Coordinates of C-alpha atoms in Angstrom, one line a residue:
X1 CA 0.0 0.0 0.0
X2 CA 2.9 2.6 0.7
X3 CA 4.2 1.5 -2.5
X4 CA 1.6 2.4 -4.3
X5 CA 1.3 5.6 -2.6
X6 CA 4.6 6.7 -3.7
X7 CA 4.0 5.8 -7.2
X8 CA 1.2 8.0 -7.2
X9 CA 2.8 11.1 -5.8
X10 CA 5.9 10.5 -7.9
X11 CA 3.1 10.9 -11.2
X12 CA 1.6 13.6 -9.2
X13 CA 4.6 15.6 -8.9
X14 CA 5.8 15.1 -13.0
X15 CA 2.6 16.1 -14.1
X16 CA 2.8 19.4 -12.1
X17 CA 6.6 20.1 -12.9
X18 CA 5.6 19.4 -16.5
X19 CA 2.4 22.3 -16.3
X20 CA 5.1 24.7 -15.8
X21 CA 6.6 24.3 -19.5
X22 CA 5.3 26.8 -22.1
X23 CA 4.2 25.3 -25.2
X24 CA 2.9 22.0 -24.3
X25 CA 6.6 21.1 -23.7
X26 CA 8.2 18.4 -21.5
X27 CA 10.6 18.7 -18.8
X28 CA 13.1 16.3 -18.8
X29 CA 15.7 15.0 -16.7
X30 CA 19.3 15.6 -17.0
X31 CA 22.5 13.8 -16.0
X32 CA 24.3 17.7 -15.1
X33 CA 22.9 20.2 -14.3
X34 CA 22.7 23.1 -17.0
X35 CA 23.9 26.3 -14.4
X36 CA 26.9 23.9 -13.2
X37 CA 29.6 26.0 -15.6
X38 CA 27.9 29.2 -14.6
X39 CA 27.0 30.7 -17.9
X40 CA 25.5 33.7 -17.6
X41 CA 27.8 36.9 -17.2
X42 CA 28.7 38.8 -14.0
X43 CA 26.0 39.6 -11.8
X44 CA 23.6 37.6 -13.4
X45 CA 21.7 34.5 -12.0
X46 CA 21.6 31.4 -13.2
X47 CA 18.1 29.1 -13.3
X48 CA 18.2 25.6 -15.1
X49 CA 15.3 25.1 -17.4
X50 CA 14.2 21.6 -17.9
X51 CA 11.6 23.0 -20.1
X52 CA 12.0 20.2 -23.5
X53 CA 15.8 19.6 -22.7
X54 CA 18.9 21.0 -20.5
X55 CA 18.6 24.8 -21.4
X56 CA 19.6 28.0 -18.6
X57 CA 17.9 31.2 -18.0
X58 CA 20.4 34.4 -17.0
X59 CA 17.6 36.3 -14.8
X60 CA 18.8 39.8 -13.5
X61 CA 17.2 41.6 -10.4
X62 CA 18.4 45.5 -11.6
X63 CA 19.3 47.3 -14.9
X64 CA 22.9 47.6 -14.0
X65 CA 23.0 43.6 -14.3
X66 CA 22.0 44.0 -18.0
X67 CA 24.1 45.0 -21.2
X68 CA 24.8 48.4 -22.0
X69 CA 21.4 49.8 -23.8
X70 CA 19.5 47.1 -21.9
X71 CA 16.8 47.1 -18.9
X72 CA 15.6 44.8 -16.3
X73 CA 12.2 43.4 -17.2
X74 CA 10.0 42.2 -14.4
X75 CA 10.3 38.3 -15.5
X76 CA 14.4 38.6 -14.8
X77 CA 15.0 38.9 -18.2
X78 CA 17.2 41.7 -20.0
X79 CA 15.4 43.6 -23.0
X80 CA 16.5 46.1 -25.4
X81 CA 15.8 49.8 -24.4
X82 CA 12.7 51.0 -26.8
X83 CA 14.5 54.1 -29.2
X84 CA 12.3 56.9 -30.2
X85 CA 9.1 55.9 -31.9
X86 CA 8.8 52.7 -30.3
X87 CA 6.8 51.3 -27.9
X88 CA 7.0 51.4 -24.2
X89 CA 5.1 51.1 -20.6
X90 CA 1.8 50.4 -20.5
X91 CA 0.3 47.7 -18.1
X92 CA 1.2 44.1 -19.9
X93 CA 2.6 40.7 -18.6
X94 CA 5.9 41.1 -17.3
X95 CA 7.5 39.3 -20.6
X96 CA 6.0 42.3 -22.9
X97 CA 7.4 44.9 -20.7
X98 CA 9.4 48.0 -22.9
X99 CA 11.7 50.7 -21.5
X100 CA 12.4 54.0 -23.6
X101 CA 15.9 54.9 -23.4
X102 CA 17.7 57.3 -21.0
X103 CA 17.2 60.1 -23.2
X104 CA 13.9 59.6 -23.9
X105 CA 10.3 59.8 -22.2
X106 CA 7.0 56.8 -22.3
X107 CA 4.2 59.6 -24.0
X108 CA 1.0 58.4 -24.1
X109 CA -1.2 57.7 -27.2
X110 CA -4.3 57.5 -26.1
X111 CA -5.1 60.8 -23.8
X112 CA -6.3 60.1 -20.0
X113 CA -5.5 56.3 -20.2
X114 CA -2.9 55.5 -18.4
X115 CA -2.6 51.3 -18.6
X116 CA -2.3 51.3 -22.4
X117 CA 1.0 51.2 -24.1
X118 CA 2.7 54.4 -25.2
X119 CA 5.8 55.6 -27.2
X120 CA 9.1 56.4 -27.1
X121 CA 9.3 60.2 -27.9
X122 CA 11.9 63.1 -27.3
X123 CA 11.0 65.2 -24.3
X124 CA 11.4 69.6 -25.0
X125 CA 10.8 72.7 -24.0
X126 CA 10.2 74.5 -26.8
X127 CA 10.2 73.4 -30.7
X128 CA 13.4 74.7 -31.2
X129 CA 14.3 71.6 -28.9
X130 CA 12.6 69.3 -31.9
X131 CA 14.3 68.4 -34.9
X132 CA 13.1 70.0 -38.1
X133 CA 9.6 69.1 -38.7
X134 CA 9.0 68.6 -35.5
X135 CA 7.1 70.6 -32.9
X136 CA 6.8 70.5 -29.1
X137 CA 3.4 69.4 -27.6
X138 CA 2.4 70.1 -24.4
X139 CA -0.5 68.0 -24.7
X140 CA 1.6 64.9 -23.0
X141 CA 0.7 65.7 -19.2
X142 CA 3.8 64.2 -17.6
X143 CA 6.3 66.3 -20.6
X144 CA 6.0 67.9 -23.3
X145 CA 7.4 65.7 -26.4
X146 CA 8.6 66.5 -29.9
X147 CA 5.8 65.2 -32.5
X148 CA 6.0 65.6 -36.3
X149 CA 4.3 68.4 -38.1
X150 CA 0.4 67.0 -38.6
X151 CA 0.4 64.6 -35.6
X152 CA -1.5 64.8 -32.4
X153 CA -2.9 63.7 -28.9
X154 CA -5.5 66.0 -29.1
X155 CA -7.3 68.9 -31.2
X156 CA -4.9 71.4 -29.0
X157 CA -2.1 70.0 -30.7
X158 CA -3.5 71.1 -34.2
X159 CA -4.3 74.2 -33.3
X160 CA -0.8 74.8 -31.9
X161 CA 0.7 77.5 -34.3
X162 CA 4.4 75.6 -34.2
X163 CA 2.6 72.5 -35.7
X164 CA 2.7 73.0 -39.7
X165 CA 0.1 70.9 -41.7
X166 CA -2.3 71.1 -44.5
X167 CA -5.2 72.4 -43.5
X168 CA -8.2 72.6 -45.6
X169 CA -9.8 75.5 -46.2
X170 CA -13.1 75.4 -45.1
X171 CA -15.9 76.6 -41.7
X172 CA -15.3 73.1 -39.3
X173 CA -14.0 72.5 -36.7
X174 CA -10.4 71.0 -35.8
X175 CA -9.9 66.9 -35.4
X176 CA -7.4 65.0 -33.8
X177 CA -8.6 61.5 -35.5
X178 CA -5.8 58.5 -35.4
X179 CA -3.4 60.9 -34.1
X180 CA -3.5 63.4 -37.3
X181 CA -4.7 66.4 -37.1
X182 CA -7.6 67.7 -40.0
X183 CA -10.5 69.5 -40.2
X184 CA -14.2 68.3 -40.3
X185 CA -16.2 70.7 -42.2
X186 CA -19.2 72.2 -42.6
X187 CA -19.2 71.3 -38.5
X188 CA -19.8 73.8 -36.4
X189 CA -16.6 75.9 -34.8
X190 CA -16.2 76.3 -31.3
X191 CA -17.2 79.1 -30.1
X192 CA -14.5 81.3 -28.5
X193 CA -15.4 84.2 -26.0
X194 CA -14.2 87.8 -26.4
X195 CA -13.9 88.6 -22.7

């Protein structure tokens, strides 16, 4: 009866070591184990990975563990720093994670929600900041960023005079619609007050 017991954990325990693989993989045994030679570089730790054969994992716990123009994601991995234009933040599994570089600042794309993604953008003062064709928008809430000339977050940033686009000539009103700026006419403008 203990016998049988045993057996029955032993399947018990393979079956929930095996639910950890990704993939529908197998884990599988093996004779050495794979962090014996400690492969990963300085700083770095070392986690086998049984996960369909005798593979390692380098996990880090800070970004000065990580290569030079690298970051510390939350699953212990290193990533590549996002460059301008890329994507970054946002509130997604721990493997999807994206840092902008030191240089550069997370804007958002959406405005007022915070959990969704955002991109990698030059932060500025003023346009002359910005690279030609560029303006600064102060629409960003956390810093002002460099945007092309048409783009937007919102209608504010097309009606900033420092953003150059085609606008058509016509009574409407200004629209920020997929983040480029444009006009919808025959729509009523907004009425401004002459206090």
């Amino acid at each position: 009866m203990t016998r049988t017991l045993i057996v029955i954990a032993f399947f018990a325990l393979v079956a929930i070591a095996s639910a950890t693989c990704p993939n529908g993989e197998n884990e599988v045994n093996c004779l050495v184990d794979p962090c014996m030679s400690n492969p990963c570089h300085e700083g770095l730790i070392c986690q086998a990975n049984y996960c369909g054969g005798c593979f390692f994992d380098c996990l880090c716990t800070s970004d000065e563990q990580c290569k030079s123009f690298e970051f510390c994601r939350g699953d212990g991995q290193c990533a590549k720093l996002s460059v301008e234009g890329e994507q970054c933040g946002g509130h997604v599994i721990a493997s999807a994670q994206t840092q902008c570089s030191s240089e550069l600042v997370c804007a958002a794309t959406i405005p007022g929600v915070v959990d969704l993604p955002g991109v990698c953008a030059k932060p500025c003062t003023t346009s002359a900041d910005c690279p030609s064709e560029y303006y600064c928008s102060a629409t960003n809430k956390d810093q002002p960023i460099c945007r092309s000339f048409g783009s937007c977050l919102t209608t504010d940033d097309c009606d900033n005079a420092e953003n150059f686009w085609m606008r058509i000539e016509c009574l409407g009103s200004t629209t920020c619609i997929n983040n480029k700026c444009g006009v919808k006419c025959g729509a009523n403008p907004p009425l401004v007050s002459s206090a």
